């Protein structure tokens, strides 16, 4: 939602930033962790079933990985629980051996947003252990004011729970003063459902500009690096 001066909704107080695809590139480790998980559960990676499962994973990018695995194995709750455990283990192994790569200028963008008076929340669909591992690996512990995963809020995206949890945790009084940023339709949907006045898509991740606009993004930019020049100073007297 542009303002006459070319910025977006004035008086923003919080930048709620997705992580994978928005502030870092996962280098394919999520899909490899998924393949190892379902292969270990007896799904042939060359099978039609595996292809359908992988399409579902890709179609639900941005959502809670736990919820997605539970959907895939809904007919067998015990296998679903094992899938969640195994995925977390495989993801940890891949994070330790291969790691992720920050989006160019992401750390500087977060610093600039905070310098402009905004709080920053980093959010992910991974679990808390993986989130902490990612922050440590990237050297970003303490970079943002807050970090959240679905278990911190109740539900992951496309539901608004994490955005609303950030508002409560940081003692803000108006969700319309939150800028929600992400690379997937689920990120956009979560921001809209929460009531954010500034929902921004970025083109560094899973979904293209057309998909982000179709989901309802108020604006699509090339990268998180573009955010600092868009924001205006917070309303005087507000936190």
PDB file of C-alpha atoms in Angstrom:
ATOM      1  CA  UNK A   1       0.000   0.000   0.000  1.00  0.00           C
ATOM      2  CA  UNK A   2       1.990   3.001  -1.239  1.00  0.00           C
ATOM      3  CA  UNK A   3       1.787   6.458   0.250  1.00  0.00           C
ATOM      4  CA  UNK A   4       2.076   9.602  -1.933  1.00  0.00           C
ATOM      5  CA  UNK A   5       5.784   9.893  -1.149  1.00  0.00           C
ATOM      6  CA  UNK A   6       6.469   6.385  -2.464  1.00  0.00           C
ATOM      7  CA  UNK A   7       6.686   4.649   0.910  1.00  0.00           C
ATOM      8  CA  UNK A   8       4.212   2.238   2.434  1.00  0.00           C
ATOM      9  CA  UNK A   9       1.700   2.539   5.274  1.00  0.00           C
ATOM     10  CA  UNK A  10       3.000   5.321   7.553  1.00  0.00           C
ATOM     11  CA  UNK A  11       3.927   4.941  11.207  1.00  0.00           C
ATOM     12  CA  UNK A  12       5.058   1.326  11.027  1.00  0.00           C
ATOM     13  CA  UNK A  13       6.344  -0.080  14.310  1.00  0.00           C
ATOM     14  CA  UNK A  14       7.234  -3.674  13.521  1.00  0.00           C
ATOM     15  CA  UNK A  15       8.739  -5.536  10.574  1.00  0.00           C
ATOM     16  CA  UNK A  16       7.646  -9.180  10.727  1.00  0.00           C
ATOM     17  CA  UNK A  17      10.059 -11.004   8.416  1.00  0.00           C
ATOM     18  CA  UNK A  18       9.838 -14.554   7.148  1.00  0.00           C
ATOM     19  CA  UNK A  19      13.198 -16.299   7.176  1.00  0.00           C
ATOM     20  CA  UNK A  20      13.675 -19.042   4.538  1.00  0.00           C
ATOM     21  CA  UNK A  21      13.557 -17.469   1.094  1.00  0.00           C
ATOM     22  CA  UNK A  22      13.288 -13.974   2.541  1.00  0.00           C
ATOM     23  CA  UNK A  23      16.394 -13.433   4.669  1.00  0.00           C
ATOM     24  CA  UNK A  24      18.289 -16.624   3.809  1.00  0.00           C
ATOM     25  CA  UNK A  25      18.479 -19.230   1.034  1.00  0.00           C
ATOM     26  CA  UNK A  26      18.148 -22.798   2.316  1.00  0.00           C
ATOM     27  CA  UNK A  27      20.187 -24.228  -0.586  1.00  0.00           C
ATOM     28  CA  UNK A  28      17.695 -27.068  -0.998  1.00  0.00           C
ATOM     29  CA  UNK A  29      18.259 -28.646   2.416  1.00  0.00           C
ATOM     30  CA  UNK A  30      14.560 -28.601   3.355  1.00  0.00           C
ATOM     31  CA  UNK A  31      13.612 -30.766   0.373  1.00  0.00           C
ATOM     32  CA  UNK A  32      16.556 -33.087   0.980  1.00  0.00           C
ATOM     33  CA  UNK A  33      15.529 -33.469   4.633  1.00  0.00           C
ATOM     34  CA  UNK A  34      12.010 -34.248   3.461  1.00  0.00           C
ATOM     35  CA  UNK A  35      13.244 -36.846   0.940  1.00  0.00           C
ATOM     36  CA  UNK A  36      15.361 -38.581   3.580  1.00  0.00           C
ATOM     37  CA  UNK A  37      12.411 -38.560   5.960  1.00  0.00           C
ATOM     38  CA  UNK A  38       9.833 -40.143   3.682  1.00  0.00           C
ATOM     39  CA  UNK A  39      12.361 -42.566   2.168  1.00  0.00           C
ATOM     40  CA  UNK A  40      13.070 -43.790   5.687  1.00  0.00           C
ATOM     41  CA  UNK A  41       9.343 -44.360   6.105  1.00  0.00           C
ATOM     42  CA  UNK A  42       9.199 -46.578   3.041  1.00  0.00           C
ATOM     43  CA  UNK A  43       8.198 -44.129   0.311  1.00  0.00           C
ATOM     44  CA  UNK A  44      10.100 -44.784  -2.924  1.00  0.00           C
ATOM     45  CA  UNK A  45      11.601 -41.446  -4.125  1.00  0.00           C
ATOM     46  CA  UNK A  46      10.921 -42.524  -7.701  1.00  0.00           C
ATOM     47  CA  UNK A  47       7.261 -43.277  -7.087  1.00  0.00           C
ATOM     48  CA  UNK A  48       4.131 -41.380  -8.051  1.00  0.00           C
ATOM     49  CA  UNK A  49       3.290 -41.121  -4.356  1.00  0.00           C
ATOM     50  CA  UNK A  50       6.573 -39.399  -3.599  1.00  0.00           C
ATOM     51  CA  UNK A  51       5.955 -36.950  -6.451  1.00  0.00           C
ATOM     52  CA  UNK A  52       2.537 -36.060  -5.061  1.00  0.00           C
ATOM     53  CA  UNK A  53       3.977 -35.591  -1.573  1.00  0.00           C
ATOM     54  CA  UNK A  54       6.788 -33.363  -2.825  1.00  0.00           C
ATOM     55  CA  UNK A  55       4.295 -31.227  -4.761  1.00  0.00           C
ATOM     56  CA  UNK A  56       2.303 -30.781  -1.566  1.00  0.00           C
ATOM     57  CA  UNK A  57       5.441 -29.710   0.299  1.00  0.00           C
ATOM     58  CA  UNK A  58       6.199 -27.154  -2.406  1.00  0.00           C
ATOM     59  CA  UNK A  59       2.599 -25.937  -2.581  1.00  0.00           C
ATOM     60  CA  UNK A  60       2.589 -25.331   1.181  1.00  0.00           C
ATOM     61  CA  UNK A  61       5.916 -23.515   1.447  1.00  0.00           C
ATOM     62  CA  UNK A  62       5.789 -20.977   4.250  1.00  0.00           C
ATOM     63  CA  UNK A  63       3.585 -23.155   6.404  1.00  0.00           C
ATOM     64  CA  UNK A  64       4.561 -25.121   9.503  1.00  0.00           C
ATOM     65  CA  UNK A  65       6.693 -28.089   8.499  1.00  0.00           C
ATOM     66  CA  UNK A  66       5.208 -30.112  11.344  1.00  0.00           C
ATOM     67  CA  UNK A  67       1.681 -29.429  10.119  1.00  0.00           C
ATOM     68  CA  UNK A  68       2.594 -30.330   6.533  1.00  0.00           C
ATOM     69  CA  UNK A  69       4.103 -33.678   7.575  1.00  0.00           C
ATOM     70  CA  UNK A  70       1.065 -34.410   9.741  1.00  0.00           C
ATOM     71  CA  UNK A  71      -1.148 -33.759   6.720  1.00  0.00           C
ATOM     72  CA  UNK A  72       0.867 -36.124   4.543  1.00  0.00           C
ATOM     73  CA  UNK A  73       0.646 -38.951   7.082  1.00  0.00           C
ATOM     74  CA  UNK A  74      -2.783 -38.134   8.487  1.00  0.00           C
ATOM     75  CA  UNK A  75      -3.978 -41.719   8.057  1.00  0.00           C
ATOM     76  CA  UNK A  76      -1.300 -43.010  10.449  1.00  0.00           C
ATOM     77  CA  UNK A  77      -0.701 -40.742  13.474  1.00  0.00           C
ATOM     78  CA  UNK A  78       2.282 -42.782  14.678  1.00  0.00           C
ATOM     79  CA  UNK A  79       4.023 -42.480  11.306  1.00  0.00           C
ATOM     80  CA  UNK A  80       3.194 -38.782  11.311  1.00  0.00           C
ATOM     81  CA  UNK A  81       4.903 -38.331  14.672  1.00  0.00           C
ATOM     82  CA  UNK A  82       7.905 -40.288  13.440  1.00  0.00           C
ATOM     83  CA  UNK A  83       8.000 -38.192  10.262  1.00  0.00           C
ATOM     84  CA  UNK A  84       8.176 -35.002  12.333  1.00  0.00           C
ATOM     85  CA  UNK A  85      10.985 -36.387  14.504  1.00  0.00           C
ATOM     86  CA  UNK A  86      12.938 -37.738  11.553  1.00  0.00           C
ATOM     87  CA  UNK A  87      12.574 -34.528   9.551  1.00  0.00           C
ATOM     88  CA  UNK A  88      13.943 -32.475  12.441  1.00  0.00           C
ATOM     89  CA  UNK A  89      16.889 -34.870  12.772  1.00  0.00           C
ATOM     90  CA  UNK A  90      17.694 -34.816   9.057  1.00  0.00           C
ATOM     91  CA  UNK A  91      17.354 -31.042   8.935  1.00  0.00           C
ATOM     92  CA  UNK A  92      19.773 -30.687  11.856  1.00  0.00           C
ATOM     93  CA  UNK A  93      22.281 -32.933  10.079  1.00  0.00           C
ATOM     94  CA  UNK A  94      22.059 -30.890   6.882  1.00  0.00           C
ATOM     95  CA  UNK A  95      22.295 -27.600   8.750  1.00  0.00           C
ATOM     96  CA  UNK A  96      25.459 -28.855  10.434  1.00  0.00           C
ATOM     97  CA  UNK A  97      27.095 -30.111   7.237  1.00  0.00           C
ATOM     98  CA  UNK A  98      25.850 -27.684   4.583  1.00  0.00           C
ATOM     99  CA  UNK A  99      24.165 -24.737   6.231  1.00  0.00           C
ATOM    100  CA  UNK A 100      22.227 -21.884   4.675  1.00  0.00           C
ATOM    101  CA  UNK A 101      23.241 -18.673   2.923  1.00  0.00           C
ATOM    102  CA  UNK A 102      21.981 -15.218   3.909  1.00  0.00           C
ATOM    103  CA  UNK A 103      20.213 -13.191   1.255  1.00  0.00           C
ATOM    104  CA  UNK A 104      22.629 -10.472   0.187  1.00  0.00           C
ATOM    105  CA  UNK A 105      22.118  -7.397   2.358  1.00  0.00           C
ATOM    106  CA  UNK A 106      19.603  -9.070   4.706  1.00  0.00           C
ATOM    107  CA  UNK A 107      21.522  -8.390   7.912  1.00  0.00           C
ATOM    108  CA  UNK A 108      22.116  -4.776   6.902  1.00  0.00           C
ATOM    109  CA  UNK A 109      18.411  -4.381   6.096  1.00  0.00           C
ATOM    110  CA  UNK A 110      17.385  -5.620   9.539  1.00  0.00           C
ATOM    111  CA  UNK A 111      19.877  -3.261  11.160  1.00  0.00           C
ATOM    112  CA  UNK A 112      18.579  -0.370   9.050  1.00  0.00           C
ATOM    113  CA  UNK A 113      14.962  -1.114   9.940  1.00  0.00           C
ATOM    114  CA  UNK A 114      15.794  -1.113  13.634  1.00  0.00           C
ATOM    115  CA  UNK A 115      17.783   2.067  13.136  1.00  0.00           C
ATOM    116  CA  UNK A 116      14.654   3.639  11.659  1.00  0.00           C
ATOM    117  CA  UNK A 117      12.788   2.876  14.877  1.00  0.00           C
ATOM    118  CA  UNK A 118      11.032  -0.366  13.948  1.00  0.00           C
ATOM    119  CA  UNK A 119      11.156  -3.562  15.945  1.00  0.00           C
ATOM    120  CA  UNK A 120      11.970  -6.665  13.930  1.00  0.00           C
ATOM    121  CA  UNK A 121      10.639 -10.200  14.330  1.00  0.00           C
ATOM    122  CA  UNK A 122      12.174 -13.122  12.404  1.00  0.00           C
ATOM    123  CA  UNK A 123       9.718 -15.983  11.830  1.00  0.00           C
ATOM    124  CA  UNK A 124       9.954 -19.491  10.411  1.00  0.00           C
ATOM    125  CA  UNK A 125       7.921 -22.615   9.766  1.00  0.00           C
ATOM    126  CA  UNK A 126      10.640 -24.779  11.348  1.00  0.00           C
ATOM    127  CA  UNK A 127      10.620 -25.819  15.004  1.00  0.00           C
ATOM    128  CA  UNK A 128      12.286 -23.834  17.808  1.00  0.00           C
ATOM    129  CA  UNK A 129      15.431 -25.955  17.901  1.00  0.00           C
ATOM    130  CA  UNK A 130      16.001 -25.505  14.168  1.00  0.00           C
ATOM    131  CA  UNK A 131      15.250 -21.789  14.444  1.00  0.00           C
ATOM    132  CA  UNK A 132      17.848 -21.338  17.172  1.00  0.00           C
ATOM    133  CA  UNK A 133      20.355 -23.359  15.147  1.00  0.00           C
ATOM    134  CA  UNK A 134      19.766 -21.156  12.115  1.00  0.00           C
ATOM    135  CA  UNK A 135      20.218 -17.956  14.103  1.00  0.00           C
ATOM    136  CA  UNK A 136      23.447 -19.238  15.628  1.00  0.00           C
ATOM    137  CA  UNK A 137      24.800 -20.464  12.300  1.00  0.00           C
ATOM    138  CA  UNK A 138      24.073 -17.158  10.592  1.00  0.00           C
ATOM    139  CA  UNK A 139      25.518 -15.201  13.513  1.00  0.00           C
ATOM    140  CA  UNK A 140      22.159 -13.502  13.976  1.00  0.00           C
ATOM    141  CA  UNK A 141      21.461 -14.243  17.622  1.00  0.00           C
ATOM    142  CA  UNK A 142      20.332 -10.874  18.968  1.00  0.00           C
ATOM    143  CA  UNK A 143      19.996  -9.343  15.497  1.00  0.00           C
ATOM    144  CA  UNK A 144      16.208  -9.006  15.803  1.00  0.00           C
ATOM    145  CA  UNK A 145      13.988  -8.065  18.720  1.00  0.00           C
ATOM    146  CA  UNK A 146      12.095 -11.352  18.564  1.00  0.00           C
ATOM    147  CA  UNK A 147      12.088 -14.715  16.787  1.00  0.00           C
ATOM    148  CA  UNK A 148       9.059 -16.977  16.440  1.00  0.00           C
ATOM    149  CA  UNK A 149       8.115 -20.424  15.183  1.00  0.00           C
ATOM    150  CA  UNK A 150       4.655 -22.027  14.957  1.00  0.00           C
ATOM    151  CA  UNK A 151       4.871 -23.731  18.364  1.00  0.00           C
ATOM    152  CA  UNK A 152       5.366 -20.316  19.986  1.00  0.00           C
ATOM    153  CA  UNK A 153       2.045 -19.109  18.609  1.00  0.00           C
ATOM    154  CA  UNK A 154      -0.291 -22.080  18.202  1.00  0.00           C
ATOM    155  CA  UNK A 155      -0.465 -22.315  14.421  1.00  0.00           C
ATOM    156  CA  UNK A 156       1.857 -21.445  11.585  1.00  0.00           C
ATOM    157  CA  UNK A 157       1.092 -19.589   8.393  1.00  0.00           C
ATOM    158  CA  UNK A 158      -1.243 -19.015   6.558  1.00  0.00           C
ATOM    159  CA  UNK A 159      -2.977 -18.396   9.892  1.00  0.00           C
ATOM    160  CA  UNK A 160      -2.249 -15.058  11.566  1.00  0.00           C
ATOM    161  CA  UNK A 161      -1.155 -16.473  14.924  1.00  0.00           C
ATOM    162  CA  UNK A 162       2.561 -15.690  14.691  1.00  0.00           C
ATOM    163  CA  UNK A 163       1.974 -12.104  13.579  1.00  0.00           C
ATOM    164  CA  UNK A 164      -0.494 -11.543  16.414  1.00  0.00           C
ATOM    165  CA  UNK A 165       1.860 -13.225  18.901  1.00  0.00           C
ATOM    166  CA  UNK A 166       4.606 -10.798  17.872  1.00  0.00           C
ATOM    167  CA  UNK A 167       2.247  -7.851  18.444  1.00  0.00           C
ATOM    168  CA  UNK A 168       1.435  -9.108  21.944  1.00  0.00           C
ATOM    169  CA  UNK A 169       5.004 -10.067  22.826  1.00  0.00           C
ATOM    170  CA  UNK A 170       6.341  -6.654  21.857  1.00  0.00           C
ATOM    171  CA  UNK A 171       3.445  -4.803  23.521  1.00  0.00           C
ATOM    172  CA  UNK A 172       2.262  -3.037  20.376  1.00  0.00           C
ATOM    173  CA  UNK A 173      -1.231  -1.587  20.278  1.00  0.00           C
ATOM    174  CA  UNK A 174      -2.196  -1.805  16.596  1.00  0.00           C
ATOM    175  CA  UNK A 175      -1.548  -4.676  14.183  1.00  0.00           C
ATOM    176  CA  UNK A 176      -2.027  -2.271  11.295  1.00  0.00           C
ATOM    177  CA  UNK A 177       1.386  -0.859  12.192  1.00  0.00           C
ATOM    178  CA  UNK A 178       3.044  -4.179  11.330  1.00  0.00           C
ATOM    179  CA  UNK A 179       4.758  -4.746   7.991  1.00  0.00           C
ATOM    180  CA  UNK A 180       4.619  -8.453   7.097  1.00  0.00           C
ATOM    181  CA  UNK A 181       7.241  -9.610   4.594  1.00  0.00           C
ATOM    182  CA  UNK A 182       7.713 -12.976   2.929  1.00  0.00           C
ATOM    183  CA  UNK A 183       8.380 -14.951  -0.230  1.00  0.00           C
ATOM    184  CA  UNK A 184       5.288 -17.213  -0.249  1.00  0.00           C
ATOM    185  CA  UNK A 185       1.538 -16.911  -0.617  1.00  0.00           C
ATOM    186  CA  UNK A 186       1.202 -18.270   2.933  1.00  0.00           C
ATOM    187  CA  UNK A 187       3.250 -15.332   4.267  1.00  0.00           C
ATOM    188  CA  UNK A 188       0.983 -12.892   2.442  1.00  0.00           C
ATOM    189  CA  UNK A 189      -2.190 -14.609   3.629  1.00  0.00           C
ATOM    190  CA  UNK A 190      -1.009 -14.549   7.252  1.00  0.00           C
ATOM    191  CA  UNK A 191      -0.328 -10.820   7.062  1.00  0.00           C
ATOM    192  CA  UNK A 192      -3.697 -10.061   5.515  1.00  0.00           C
ATOM    193  CA  UNK A 193      -5.566 -12.229   8.012  1.00  0.00           C
ATOM    194  CA  UNK A 194      -3.772 -10.510  10.890  1.00  0.00           C
ATOM    195  CA  UNK A 195      -4.875  -7.098   9.603  1.00  0.00           C
ATOM    196  CA  UNK A 196      -1.495  -5.676   8.618  1.00  0.00           C
ATOM    197  CA  UNK A 197      -1.671  -2.507   6.541  1.00  0.00           C
ATOM    198  CA  UNK A 198       1.594  -3.354   4.756  1.00  0.00           C
ATOM    199  CA  UNK A 199       2.047  -6.865   3.362  1.00  0.00           C
ATOM    200  CA  UNK A 200       5.130  -7.111   1.156  1.00  0.00           C
ATOM    201  CA  UNK A 201       6.242  -9.967  -1.065  1.00  0.00           C
ATOM    202  CA  UNK A 202       9.879 -10.538  -1.981  1.00  0.00           C
ATOM    203  CA  UNK A 203      11.139 -12.275  -5.109  1.00  0.00           C
ATOM    204  CA  UNK A 204      14.124 -14.078  -3.580  1.00  0.00           C
ATOM    205  CA  UNK A 205      12.300 -17.264  -2.638  1.00  0.00           C
ATOM    206  CA  UNK A 206       9.639 -19.775  -3.551  1.00  0.00           C
ATOM    207  CA  UNK A 207       6.891 -17.789  -5.292  1.00  0.00           C
ATOM    208  CA  UNK A 208       7.088 -15.325  -8.159  1.00  0.00           C
ATOM    209  CA  UNK A 209       5.696 -11.807  -8.216  1.00  0.00           C
ATOM    210  CA  UNK A 210       2.462 -12.831  -9.943  1.00  0.00           C
ATOM    211  CA  UNK A 211       1.728 -15.453  -7.278  1.00  0.00           C
ATOM    212  CA  UNK A 212       2.467 -13.014  -4.463  1.00  0.00           C
ATOM    213  CA  UNK A 213       0.205 -10.356  -5.977  1.00  0.00           C
ATOM    214  CA  UNK A 214      -2.519 -12.935  -6.589  1.00  0.00           C
ATOM    215  CA  UNK A 215      -2.342 -13.820  -2.893  1.00  0.00           C
ATOM    216  CA  UNK A 216      -2.999 -10.154  -2.079  1.00  0.00           C
ATOM    217  CA  UNK A 217       0.412  -8.602  -1.411  1.00  0.00           C
ATOM    218  CA  UNK A 218       0.172  -4.821  -1.229  1.00  0.00           C
ATOM    219  CA  UNK A 219       3.602  -4.573  -2.840  1.00  0.00           C
ATOM    220  CA  UNK A 220       6.261  -6.869  -4.288  1.00  0.00           C
ATOM    221  CA  UNK A 221       9.952  -5.950  -4.144  1.00  0.00           C
ATOM    222  CA  UNK A 222      13.084  -7.646  -5.414  1.00  0.00           C
ATOM    223  CA  UNK A 223      14.610  -8.307  -2.015  1.00  0.00           C
ATOM    224  CA  UNK A 224      14.518  -7.602   1.703  1.00  0.00           C
ATOM    225  CA  UNK A 225      17.245  -5.058   0.904  1.00  0.00           C
ATOM    226  CA  UNK A 226      14.539  -2.813  -0.551  1.00  0.00           C
ATOM    227  CA  UNK A 227      12.583  -2.514   2.703  1.00  0.00           C
ATOM    228  CA  UNK A 228      14.512   0.247   4.527  1.00  0.00           C
ATOM    229  CA  UNK A 229      13.908   2.779   1.750  1.00  0.00           C
ATOM    230  CA  UNK A 230      10.165   2.076   1.841  1.00  0.00           C
ATOM    231  CA  UNK A 231       9.451   2.650   5.502  1.00  0.00           C
ATOM    232  CA  UNK A 232       8.617   5.964   7.068  1.00  0.00           C
ATOM    233  CA  UNK A 233       9.480   7.031  10.584  1.00  0.00           C
ATOM    234  CA  UNK A 234       7.131   5.806  13.335  1.00  0.00           C
ATOM    235  CA  UNK A 235       4.477   8.133  14.699  1.00  0.00           C
ATOM    236  CA  UNK A 236       6.053  10.360  17.402  1.00  0.00           C
ATOM    237  CA  UNK A 237       5.285   9.178  20.918  1.00  0.00           C
ATOM    238  CA  UNK A 238       4.519   5.579  19.926  1.00  0.00           C
ATOM    239  CA  UNK A 239       6.694   2.664  20.923  1.00  0.00           C
TER     240      UNK A 239
END
